[in-house]
Amino acid sequence: MIRVVAVVSLLCLLVLVLYLPSAHPADRFLAQLRAEHDDMTAFWGGAPALRILSRTLSLQDSARQATPVPAANDAPPASAVDGAVAQEMASVNRRLFDNAYFRSIDALVLLAAFRLSTLLEWLPWLAAFCAAALVDGLGVRLVKSKEFRHHDPELFAVFACLGIVTACAAVVAFVVPVSLHPLAIPTVPLLISLLVGKALANFHRRA
């Protein structure tokens, strides 16, 4: 059951992420990023909002460096024939990647990086609660084993599936160009840690 839920959730995630750039232009994602930056400035203050934006640009630069598409200025010196081939390949790359769909993908990735940077800004305050939820789940499981109480594999499957669905839904929410309240982003790791803790509390390991 868990594998079926994981596969279906990942397929839905992939379809939605690939569909969004075709449904929204790049300007829509950029406008949403500007609006959320203004909200973060009002919520966090100027310095934290600029730190979030700087981290976003760093993530975008890292993603561009990891792209498999080579840049023309990175090519070594070549002969006339090799130069003609390189120019033709550069023209093919421009026609393939320099279009509205891929520009929307770049803007979508930038919006996702901004929201991920916002989540990273919350992590120092959330880490203690997330760790406590996981430790609590392990503690409940240990107590059950000491008391010779049976673990519930059905509850484990339910909480594990809910955790998978929540994680996939969070990824979709990170790329959808709709306004998110600044307090909505930190609820993602809190909810996932609670579900994982409940799943650990009911985990049954077969001998």
N, CA and C of each residue as an Amber inpcrd file, in Angstrom:
protein
   621
   0.8260000  -1.2020000   0.0000000   0.0000000   0.0000000   0.0000000
   0.8690000   1.2640000   0.0000000   1.9110000   1.2470000   0.8330000
   2.7810000   2.4170000   0.9170000   3.4690000   2.6670000  -0.4160000
   3.8920000   1.5910000  -1.0850000   4.5630000   1.7610000  -2.3780000
   3.5950000   2.3140000  -3.4180000   2.3600000   1.8570000  -3.4080000
   1.3730000   2.3520000  -4.3700000   1.1120000   3.8360000  -4.1490000
   0.9360000   4.2290000  -2.8890000   0.7020000   5.6420000  -2.5730000
   1.9070000   6.4840000  -2.9790000   3.1110000   5.9780000  -2.7220000
   4.3190000   6.7290000  -3.0800000   4.4220000   6.9170000  -4.5870000
   4.1680000   5.8480000  -5.3540000   4.2770000   5.9410000  -6.8110000
   3.2190000   6.8790000  -7.3720000   1.9740000   6.7450000  -6.9130000
   0.8960000   7.5980000  -7.4110000   1.1570000   9.0680000  -7.0460000
   1.6160000   9.3000000  -5.8160000   1.8830000  10.6770000  -5.3830000
   3.0060000  11.3020000  -6.2020000   4.0620000  10.5370000  -6.4620000
   5.1730000  11.0740000  -7.2490000   4.7710000  11.3290000  -8.6950000
   3.9320000  10.4540000  -9.2610000   3.4650000  10.6790000 -10.6270000
   2.5930000  11.9360000 -10.7110000   1.6930000  12.1000000  -9.7390000
   0.8660000  13.3160000  -9.7140000   1.7280000  14.5600000  -9.5350000
   2.7480000  14.4500000  -8.6760000   3.6640000  15.5690000  -8.4750000
   4.3770000  15.9290000  -9.7670000   4.8650000  14.9310000 -10.4800000
   5.5810000  15.1870000 -11.7260000   4.6710000  15.8240000 -12.7680000
   3.4430000  15.3190000 -12.8920000   2.5100000  15.8630000 -13.8730000
   2.1810000  17.3290000 -13.5650000   1.9150000  17.6200000 -12.2920000
   1.5560000  18.9840000 -11.9140000   2.7190000  19.9490000 -12.1180000
   3.9220000  19.5210000 -11.7370000   5.0900000  20.4010000 -11.8780000
   5.3920000  20.6770000 -13.3480000   5.1960000  19.6820000 -14.2140000
   5.4240000  19.8970000 -15.6340000   4.2880000  20.6790000 -16.2900000
   3.0910000  20.6190000 -15.6900000   1.9500000  21.3290000 -16.2670000
   1.9730000  22.8190000 -15.9350000   2.4020000  23.1740000 -14.7450000
   2.3340000  24.5690000 -14.3080000   3.0650000  25.5370000 -15.2400000
   4.2830000  25.2270000 -15.7310000   4.9350000  26.1840000 -16.6410000
   4.1800000  26.4130000 -17.9440000   3.4040000  25.4330000 -18.3710000
   2.6160000  25.6240000 -19.5900000   1.3500000  26.4180000 -19.3270000
   0.8860000  26.4500000 -18.0860000  -0.3490000  27.1640000 -17.7490000
  -0.0980000  28.5970000 -17.3070000   1.1250000  28.8990000 -16.8510000
   1.4320000  30.2330000 -16.3430000   2.7170000  30.7380000 -16.9980000
   2.7400000  31.9840000 -17.4530000   3.9760000  32.5400000 -18.0210000
   5.0010000  32.8240000 -16.9270000   6.2110000  33.0870000 -17.3600000
   7.2860000  33.3470000 -16.3940000   6.9970000  34.5790000 -15.5540000
   6.3570000  35.5890000 -16.1510000   6.0580000  36.8130000 -15.4030000
   5.1490000  36.5430000 -14.2070000   4.2890000  35.5370000 -14.3270000
   3.3810000  35.2090000 -13.2160000   4.1640000  34.7060000 -12.0100000
   5.1440000  33.8410000 -12.2190000   5.9650000  33.3380000 -11.1180000
   6.8190000  34.4510000 -10.5160000   7.3760000  35.3150000 -11.3780000
   8.2130000  36.4070000 -10.8810000   7.3860000  37.4190000 -10.0810000
   6.1700000  37.7020000 -10.5510000   5.3050000  38.6190000  -9.8060000
   4.9380000  38.0330000  -8.4520000   4.7160000  36.7230000  -8.4060000
   4.4160000  36.0840000  -7.1260000   5.6120000  36.1470000  -6.1850000
   6.8160000  35.9820000  -6.7320000   8.0250000  36.0770000  -5.9050000
   8.1740000  37.4850000  -5.3220000   7.9290000  38.5020000  -6.1430000
   8.0400000  39.8830000  -5.6450000   7.0160000  40.1380000  -4.5460000
   5.7880000  39.6440000  -4.7400000   4.7470000  39.8450000  -3.7270000
   5.1180000  39.1480000  -2.4240000   5.6520000  37.9380000  -2.5100000
   6.0180000  37.2270000  -1.2850000   7.2410000  37.8480000  -0.6240000
   8.1360000  38.4160000  -1.4400000   9.2750000  39.1210000  -0.8290000
   8.7870000  40.3310000  -0.0420000   7.8040000  41.0430000  -0.5670000
   7.2270000  42.1710000   0.1700000   6.5580000  41.6850000   1.4640000
   5.8680000  40.5450000   1.3800000   5.2380000  39.9900000   2.5890000
   6.2980000  39.5840000   3.6190000   7.3830000  39.0030000   3.1420000
   8.4520000  38.6040000   4.0610000   9.1170000  39.8210000   4.6920000
   9.2560000  40.8830000   3.9190000   9.8350000  42.1030000   4.4760000
   8.9570000  42.6540000   5.5860000   7.6390000  42.6260000   5.3770000
   6.7190000  43.1090000   6.4050000   6.6850000  42.1750000   7.6120000
   6.8580000  40.8670000   7.3860000   6.7470000  39.8930000   8.4730000
   8.0540000  39.7430000   9.2450000   9.1700000  39.5660000   8.5050000
  10.4600000  39.3120000   9.1320000  11.2230000  40.6070000   9.4440000
  11.0870000  41.5890000   8.5690000  11.9370000  42.7640000   8.6340000
  12.8780000  42.7920000   7.4330000  13.5520000  43.8990000   7.2490000
  14.3810000  44.0770000   6.0680000  15.5580000  43.1290000   5.9710000
  16.3280000  42.9940000   7.0550000  17.5490000  42.1780000   7.0090000
  17.2560000  40.6920000   6.7620000  16.3310000  40.0500000   7.5000000
  16.0350000  38.6380000   7.2000000  15.4760000  38.4290000   5.8000000
  14.6360000  39.3640000   5.3240000  14.0780000  39.2210000   3.9730000
  15.1790000  39.2870000   2.9230000  16.1490000  40.1820000   3.1010000
  17.2700000  40.2410000   2.1650000  18.1340000  38.9920000   2.2560000
  18.2730000  38.4400000   3.4550000  19.0350000  37.1970000   3.6020000
  18.3420000  36.0460000   2.8690000  17.0160000  35.9880000   2.9590000
  16.2620000  34.9670000   2.2320000  16.4410000  35.1330000   0.7340000
  16.3730000  36.3830000   0.2510000  16.5330000  36.6350000  -1.1760000
  17.9420000  36.2920000  -1.6440000  18.9560000  36.6120000  -0.8360000
  20.3340000  36.2810000  -1.1930000  20.5360000  34.7710000  -1.2550000
  19.9470000  34.0450000  -0.3200000  20.0450000  32.5870000  -0.3520000
  19.3420000  32.0210000  -1.5770000  18.2430000  32.6470000  -1.9680000
  17.5260000  32.2170000  -3.1700000  18.3930000  32.3530000  -4.4080000
  19.0670000  33.4940000  -4.5530000  19.9290000  33.7030000  -5.7130000
  21.1100000  32.7380000  -5.7120000  21.6140000  32.4070000  -4.5250000
  22.7030000  31.4280000  -4.4430000  22.2320000  30.0500000  -4.8910000
  21.0300000  29.6620000  -4.4860000  20.4790000  28.3820000  -4.9260000
  20.2620000  28.3680000  -6.4350000  19.8190000  29.4920000  -6.9930000
  19.6120000  29.5610000  -8.4350000  20.9330000  29.4460000  -9.1790000
  21.9880000  30.1040000  -8.6750000  23.2960000  29.9960000  -9.3120000
  23.8070000  28.5630000  -9.2550000  23.5860000  27.8830000  -8.1350000
  24.0200000  26.4890000  -8.0230000  23.2740000  25.6070000  -9.0040000
  21.9720000  25.8670000  -9.1810000  21.1970000  25.0760000 -10.1360000
  21.6730000  25.3080000 -11.5650000  22.0230000  26.5510000 -11.8890000
  22.5020000  26.8330000 -13.2440000  23.8560000  26.1860000 -13.5100000
  24.7100000  26.1410000 -12.5010000  26.0080000  25.5000000 -12.6800000
  25.8800000  23.9970000 -12.8750000  24.7900000  23.4140000 -12.3270000
  24.5820000  21.9750000 -12.4530000  23.8210000  21.5910000 -13.7060000
  23.4460000  22.5630000 -14.5430000  22.6710000  22.2540000 -15.7430000
  23.5060000  21.4430000 -16.7220000  22.9050000  20.4640000 -17.4110000
  23.6660000  19.6700000 -18.3820000  23.8730000  20.3750000 -19.7170000
  23.2350000  21.5230000 -19.9250000  23.3890000  22.2300000 -21.1960000
  24.6740000  23.0480000 -21.1630000  25.6570000  22.7830000 -22.0050000
  26.9200000  23.5220000 -21.9640000  26.7640000  24.9250000 -22.5160000
  27.5600000  25.8410000 -21.9880000  27.5750000  27.2120000 -22.4860000
  28.5650000  27.3150000 -23.6300000  28.2820000  28.2250000 -24.5500000
  29.1490000  28.3470000 -25.7250000  30.5290000  28.8680000 -25.3640000
  30.6010000  29.7510000 -24.3740000  31.9000000  30.3120000 -24.0120000
  32.7560000  29.3510000 -23.2050000  32.1930000  28.1850000 -22.8300000
  32.9780000  27.1850000 -22.1120000  33.6780000  26.2200000 -23.0630000
  33.3900000  26.3160000 -24.3400000  33.9620000  25.3750000 -25.2940000
  35.4200000  25.7130000 -25.5620000  36.2840000  24.7090000 -25.7870000
  37.6860000  24.9610000 -26.0910000  37.8290000  25.5040000 -27.5070000
  38.9930000  26.1130000 -27.8160000  39.2340000  26.5970000 -29.1870000
  39.1030000  25.4610000 -30.1900000  38.4860000  25.7530000 -31.3320000
  38.2230000  24.7010000 -32.3090000  38.5660000  25.2010000 -33.7050000
  38.6270000  24.2490000 -34.6410000  38.8810000  24.5870000 -36.0350000
  37.6130000  25.1600000 -36.6510000  37.7120000  25.5010000 -37.9520000
  36.5650000  26.1040000 -38.6290000  35.3900000  25.1340000 -38.6910000
  35.6890000  23.8550000 -38.9780000  34.6220000  22.8570000 -39.0500000
  34.0000000  22.6560000 -37.6830000  34.8650000  22.5080000 -36.6680000
  34.3390000  22.3390000 -35.3140000  33.5700000  23.5770000 -34.8740000
  34.0360000  24.7560000 -35.2800000  33.3220000  25.9750000 -34.9240000
  31.9380000  26.0240000 -35.5460000  31.8300000  25.5590000 -36.8090000
  30.5130000  25.5350000 -37.4580000  29.5750000  24.5600000 -36.7580000
  30.1300000  23.4080000 -36.3800000  29.3120000  22.4300000 -35.6520000
  28.8810000  23.0000000 -34.3080000  29.8080000  23.6820000 -33.6230000
  29.4770000  24.2640000 -32.3220000  28.3990000  25.3320000 -32.4620000
  28.5010000  26.1550000 -33.5230000  27.4750000  27.1740000 -33.7290000
  26.1170000  26.5490000 -34.0120000  26.1120000  25.4550000 -34.7850000
  24.8380000  24.7940000 -35.0740000  24.2400000  24.1780000 -33.8120000
  25.1010000  23.5800000 -32.9770000  24.6080000  23.0120000 -31.7200000
  24.0950000  24.1100000 -30.7980000  24.7730000  25.2600000 -30.7860000
  24.2950000  26.3760000 -29.9640000  22.9480000  26.8750000 -30.4610000
  22.7850000  26.8770000 -31.7990000  21.4940000  27.2930000 -32.3520000
  20.3940000  26.3170000 -31.9730000  20.7070000  25.0280000 -32.0000000
  19.7200000  24.0180000 -31.5890000  19.3600000  24.1870000 -30.1150000
  20.3670000  24.4280000 -29.2810000  20.1100000  24.6270000 -27.8550000
  19.2260000  25.8480000 -27.6210000  19.4730000  26.9230000 -28.3730000
  18.6490000  28.1240000 -28.2130000  17.2010000  27.8530000 -28.6210000
  17.0290000  27.1530000 -29.7390000  15.6650000  26.8660000 -30.1750000
  14.9580000  25.9290000 -29.1990000  15.7290000  25.0300000 -28.5810000
  15.1180000  24.0540000 -27.6830000  14.8070000  24.6410000 -26.3150000
  15.7240000  25.4400000 -25.7770000  15.5880000  25.9000000 -24.3970000
  15.1620000  27.3610000 -24.2720000  15.3840000  28.1640000 -25.3140000
  15.0260000  29.5780000 -25.2250000  13.6110000  29.7750000 -25.7600000
  12.6350000  29.2820000 -25.0040000  11.2330000  29.4590000 -25.3610000
  10.4390000  29.7530000 -24.1030000   9.1570000  30.0420000 -24.2860000
   8.3260000  30.4760000 -23.1560000   8.2090000  29.3970000 -22.0950000
   8.1450000  28.1230000 -22.5100000   7.9680000  27.0380000 -21.5350000
   9.1770000  26.9260000 -20.6090000  10.3790000  26.9380000 -21.1820000
  11.5730000  26.7920000 -20.3500000  11.8560000  28.0560000 -19.5460000
  11.4430000  29.2200000 -20.0630000  11.5580000  30.4220000 -19.2300000
  10.6190000  30.3330000 -18.0280000   9.4510000  29.7510000 -18.2370000
   8.5270000  29.5460000 -17.1120000   9.0880000  28.5450000 -16.1170000
   9.7760000  27.5260000 -16.6310000  10.4060000  26.5590000 -15.7200000
  11.4710000  27.2400000 -14.8700000  12.2890000  28.1050000 -15.4820000
  13.3020000  28.8350000 -14.7150000  12.6570000  29.7000000 -13.6350000
  11.5610000  30.3710000 -13.9890000  10.8730000  31.2090000 -13.0040000
  10.2360000  30.3610000 -11.9170000   9.7050000  29.1890000 -12.2820000
   9.1310000  28.2770000 -11.2890000  10.1930000  27.8030000 -10.3090000
  11.3640000  27.4450000 -10.8340000  12.4590000  27.0050000  -9.9650000
  12.8990000  28.1400000  -9.0410000  12.9070000  29.3580000  -9.5610000
  13.2880000  30.5010000  -8.7290000  12.2770000  30.7170000  -7.5920000
  10.9850000  30.5870000  -7.8910000   9.9660000  30.7200000  -6.8440000
  10.1070000  29.6100000  -5.8150000  10.3530000  28.3760000  -6.2790000
  10.5440000  27.2640000  -5.3480000  11.7790000  27.4850000  -4.4790000
  12.8550000  28.0240000  -5.0730000  14.0610000  28.2910000  -4.2970000
  13.8050000  29.3590000  -3.2410000  12.9900000  30.3590000  -3.5830000
  12.6600000  31.3940000  -2.6030000  11.8980000  30.8050000  -1.4200000
  10.9190000  29.9560000  -1.7020000  10.1480000  29.3600000  -0.6150000
  10.9860000  28.3690000   0.1850000  11.8930000  27.6690000  -0.4840000
  12.8050000  26.7900000   0.2490000  13.7340000  27.6050000   1.1390000
  14.2030000  28.7390000   0.6520000  15.0480000  29.6110000   1.4670000
  14.2850000  30.1350000   2.6800000  12.9940000  30.4210000   2.4840000
  12.1750000  30.8400000   3.6120000  12.0520000  29.7290000   4.6460000
  11.8840000  28.4900000   4.1620000  11.8160000  27.3550000   5.0870000
  13.1310000  27.1820000   5.8470000  14.2540000  27.3730000   5.1530000
  15.5510000  27.2690000   5.8230000  15.7130000  28.3360000   6.9050000
  15.0960000  29.4970000   6.6890000  15.1490000  30.5580000   7.6910000
  14.3990000  30.1520000   8.9630000  13.3880000  29.3050000   8.8080000
  12.6120000  28.8380000   9.9600000  13.2670000  27.6630000  10.6860000
  14.1330000  26.9410000  10.0280000  14.6240000  25.6680000  10.5700000
  15.2390000  25.7580000  11.9670000  16.0210000  26.8010000  12.2890000
  16.5650000  26.8370000  13.6620000  15.4970000  26.8040000  14.7470000
  14.3110000  27.3690000  14.4760000  13.2270000  27.3340000  15.4630000
  12.4240000  26.0390000  15.3860000  12.4280000  25.3860000  14.2290000
  11.6190000  24.1860000  14.0460000  12.3740000  22.9040000  14.3780000
  13.7030000  22.9600000  14.3560000  14.4870000  21.7370000  14.5160000
  14.2010000  21.0370000  15.8340000  14.0650000  21.7970000  16.9250000
  13.8360000  21.1850000  18.2310000  12.4960000  20.4480000  18.2580000
  11.4500000  21.0660000  17.7170000  10.1390000  20.4120000  17.7170000
  10.1460000  19.1670000  16.8430000  10.7550000  19.2540000  15.6550000
  10.8000000  18.0970000  14.7550000  11.5600000  16.9440000  15.3930000
  12.7000000  17.2520000  16.0120000  13.4650000  16.2070000  16.6890000
  12.6720000  15.6030000  17.8450000  11.9480000  16.4550000  18.5930000
  11.1470000  15.9460000  19.7110000  10.0410000  15.0210000  19.2230000
   9.4190000  15.3530000  18.0780000   8.3600000  14.4910000  17.5430000
   8.9150000  13.1320000  17.1330000  10.0980000  13.1110000  16.5300000
  10.7030000  11.8450000  16.1330000  11.1320000  11.0270000  17.3500000
  11.7390000  11.6950000  18.3260000  12.1630000  10.9890000  19.5420000
  10.9500000  10.4520000  20.3010000   9.8720000  11.2220000  20.3160000
   8.6550000  10.7610000  20.9720000   8.1110000   9.5000000  20.3060000
   8.1200000   9.4690000  18.9750000   7.6560000   8.2770000  18.2770000
   8.5110000   7.0610000  18.5840000   9.8310000   7.2620000  18.5890000
  10.7220000   6.1430000  18.9400000  10.5200000   5.7110000  20.3870000
  10.2930000   6.6960000  21.2840000  10.0580000   6.3500000  22.6910000
   8.7800000   5.5520000  22.8810000   7.7140000   5.9420000  22.1940000
   6.4540000   5.1910000  22.2920000   6.6350000   3.7690000  21.7780000
   7.3740000   3.6200000  20.6910000   7.6160000   2.2770000  20.1550000
   8.4200000   1.4320000  21.1380000   9.4210000   2.0510000  21.7800000
  10.2320000   1.3190000  22.7490000   9.3940000   0.8970000  23.9560000
   8.5320000   1.7920000  24.4340000   7.6700000   1.4540000  25.5700000
   6.7280000   0.3080000  25.2120000   6.1730000   0.3450000  24.0070000
   5.2920000  -0.7370000  23.5840000   6.0270000  -2.0720000  23.5550000
   7.2700000  -2.0610000  23.0710000   8.0290000  -3.3080000  23.0150000
   8.3580000  -3.8220000  24.4060000   8.6180000  -2.9250000  25.3540000
   8.9000000  -3.3510000  26.7330000   7.6540000  -3.9030000  27.4120000
   6.4980000  -3.3740000  27.0630000   5.2420000  -3.8360000  27.6590000
   4.6340000  -4.9950000  26.8810000   5.3340000  -5.4670000  25.8590000
   4.8620000  -6.5710000  25.0170000   3.5250000  -6.2450000  24.3590000
   3.3330000  -4.9590000  24.0440000   2.1290000  -4.5530000  23.3230000
   2.3840000  -4.6620000  21.8180000   1.3590000  -5.0370000  21.0880000
   1.5090000  -5.2290000  19.6560000   1.5310000  -3.8800000  18.9410000
   2.4540000  -3.7780000  18.0050000   2.4570000  -2.6040000  17.1420000
   1.3880000  -2.7740000  16.0650000   0.8820000  -1.6690000  15.6060000
  -0.2200000  -1.6930000  14.6520000   0.3010000  -1.3890000  13.2520000
   0.4780000  -2.4060000  12.3940000   1.0010000  -2.1390000  11.0450000
   0.0310000  -1.3220000  10.1910000  -1.2760000  -1.4290000  10.4810000
  -2.2400000  -0.6410000   9.7120000  -2.0620000   0.8520000   9.9890000
  -1.9040000   1.1980000  11.2630000  -1.6760000   2.5980000  11.5970000
  -0.3460000   3.0900000  11.0350000   0.6590000   2.2110000  11.0600000
   1.9450000   2.5880000  10.4630000   1.7740000   2.9170000   8.9810000
   1.0170000   2.0890000   8.2620000   0.8060000   2.3270000   6.8350000
   0.0260000   3.6230000   6.6080000  -0.9790000   3.8890000   7.4530000
  -1.7800000   5.1010000   7.3020000  -0.9250000   6.3440000   7.5040000
  -0.1600000   6.3710000   8.5950000   0.6540000   7.5580000   8.8740000
   1.7870000   7.7190000   7.8660000   2.3620000   6.5910000   7.4120000
   3.4140000   6.6780000   6.4070000   2.8600000   7.2260000   5.0950000
   1.6790000   6.7680000   4.6980000   1.0620000   7.2730000   3.4660000
   0.7100000   8.7450000   3.5950000   0.1910000   9.1400000   4.7590000
  -0.1210000  10.5510000   4.9670000   1.1390000  11.4070000   4.9060000
   2.2440000  10.8930000   5.4380000   3.5030000  11.6270000   5.3580000
   3.9790000  11.8040000   3.9220000   3.8530000  10.7390000   3.1100000
   4.2640000  10.8180000   1.7080000   3.3950000  11.8150000   0.9510000
   2.0760000  11.7240000   1.1500000   1.1610000  12.6320000   0.4610000
   1.4140000  14.0790000   0.8890000   1.6640000  14.2840000   2.1840000
   1.9290000  15.6380000   2.6720000   3.2120000  16.2040000   2.0700000
   4.2500000  15.3790000   1.9830000   5.5090000  15.8420000   1.4050000
   5.3320000  16.2110000  -0.0700000   4.6100000  15.3730000  -0.8270000
   4.3880000  15.6830000  -2.2450000   3.5200000  16.9250000  -2.4060000
   2.4920000  17.0540000  -1.5490000   1.6400000  18.2410000  -1.6160000
   2.4300000  19.4930000  -1.2750000   3.3870000  19.3780000  -0.3550000
   4.2120000  20.5300000  -0.0100000   5.0870000  20.9520000  -1.1770000
   5.6250000  19.9770000  -1.9170000   6.4420000  20.3150000  -3.0900000
   5.5920000  21.0440000  -4.1320000   4.3660000  20.5540000  -4.3430000
   3.4740000  21.2280000  -5.2970000   3.1590000  22.6460000  -4.8160000
   2.8980000  22.7860000  -3.5070000   2.5870000  24.1160000  -2.9680000
   3.7650000  25.0710000  -3.1250000   4.9870000  24.5470000  -3.1210000
   6.1660000  25.3920000  -3.2640000   6.3160000  25.9550000  -4.6740000
   5.6550000  25.3590000  -5.6610000   5.8280000  25.8140000  -7.0410000
   4.5550000  26.4350000  -7.6140000   3.4390000  26.3560000  -6.9010000
   2.2000000  26.9500000  -7.4030000   2.2600000  28.4630000  -7.1990000
   1.9860000  29.2430000  -8.2380000   2.0800000  30.7100000  -8.1070000
   0.8460000  31.3160000  -7.4470000   0.5880000  30.9290000  -6.2210000
  -0.4820000  31.5240000  -5.4220000   0.1380000  31.9970000  -4.1050000
  -0.4800000  32.9830000  -3.5030000   0.0730000  33.5770000  -2.2880000
  -0.0130000  32.6010000  -1.1170000   1.0960000  32.4530000  -0.4120000
   1.1560000  31.6410000   0.8060000   1.4380000  32.5590000   1.9830000
   0.7070000  32.3530000   3.0500000   0.9660000  33.1340000   4.2590000
   2.3520000  32.7950000   4.7960000   3.0750000  33.7720000   5.3370000
   4.4100000  33.4610000   5.8680000   4.4220000  32.3600000   6.9210000
   3.2980000  32.1640000   7.6220000   3.2460000  31.1120000   8.6290000
   2.8320000  29.7610000   8.0520000   2.5020000  29.7040000   6.7570000
   2.1000000  28.4340000   6.1600000   3.3010000  27.5400000   5.8770000
   4.4310000  28.1430000   5.4950000   5.6110000  27.3490000   5.1320000
   6.1640000  26.5500000   6.3080000   6.3060000  27.1130000   7.5110000
   6.8660000  26.3020000   8.5970000   5.9500000  25.1730000   9.0720000
   4.6760000  25.1830000   8.6810000   3.8120000  24.0780000   9.0910000
   4.1610000  22.7810000   8.3660000   4.8600000  22.8750000   7.2400000
   5.1960000  21.6720000   6.4690000   6.1030000  20.7310000   7.2550000
   7.2790000  21.1580000   7.7280000   8.1090000  20.2080000   8.4910000
   7.4680000  19.8010000   9.8090000   6.6590000  20.6750000  10.4080000
   5.9880000  20.2970000  11.6500000   5.0190000  19.1490000  11.4140000
   4.1980000  19.2670000  10.3840000   3.2170000  18.2250000  10.1000000
   3.8880000  16.9290000   9.6770000   4.9160000  17.0270000   8.8280000
   5.6090000  15.8150000   8.3820000   6.2920000  15.1200000   9.5490000
   6.9140000  15.8810000  10.4440000   7.5820000  15.2610000  11.5920000
   6.5770000  14.5870000  12.5170000   5.4010000  15.1870000  12.6890000
   4.3650000  14.5440000  13.5050000   3.9060000  13.2260000  12.8840000
   3.6950000  13.2220000  11.5790000   3.2570000  11.9940000  10.9120000
   4.3340000  10.9210000  10.9500000   5.5890000  11.3250000  10.7480000
   6.6840000  10.3470000  10.8130000   6.8190000   9.7970000  12.2290000
   6.6560000  10.6690000  13.2300000   6.7130000  10.1980000  14.6070000
   5.6200000   9.1950000  14.9170000   4.3970000   9.4560000  14.4290000
   3.3020000   8.5000000  14.6250000   3.5700000   7.1890000  13.8970000
   4.1610000   7.2870000  12.6920000   4.4910000   6.0750000  11.9520000
   5.5540000   5.2560000  12.6870000   6.5600000   5.9320000  13.2410000
   7.5930000   5.2190000  13.9940000   7.0170000   4.5590000  15.2440000
   6.0590000   5.2060000  15.8730000   5.4590000   4.6360000  17.0810000
   4.7190000   3.3440000  16.8060000   4.2570000   3.1630000  15.5710000
   3.5040000   1.9570000  15.2040000   4.2740000   1.0520000  14.2530000
   5.5700000   1.3140000  14.1070000   6.3630000   0.4960000  13.1960000
   6.5660000  -0.8970000  13.7670000   6.3110000  -1.8910000  12.9230000
   6.4730000  -3.2790000  13.3380000   7.5280000  -3.9330000  12.4630000
   8.6160000  -4.3320000  13.0810000   9.7020000  -4.9760000  12.3610000
   9.5790000  -6.4750000  12.5440000   9.4510000  -7.1540000  11.4140000
   9.3140000  -8.6030000  11.4710000  10.6640000  -9.2390000  11.7980000
  10.6090000 -10.2600000  12.6010000  11.8440000 -10.9460000  12.9830000
  12.3420000 -11.8170000  11.8400000
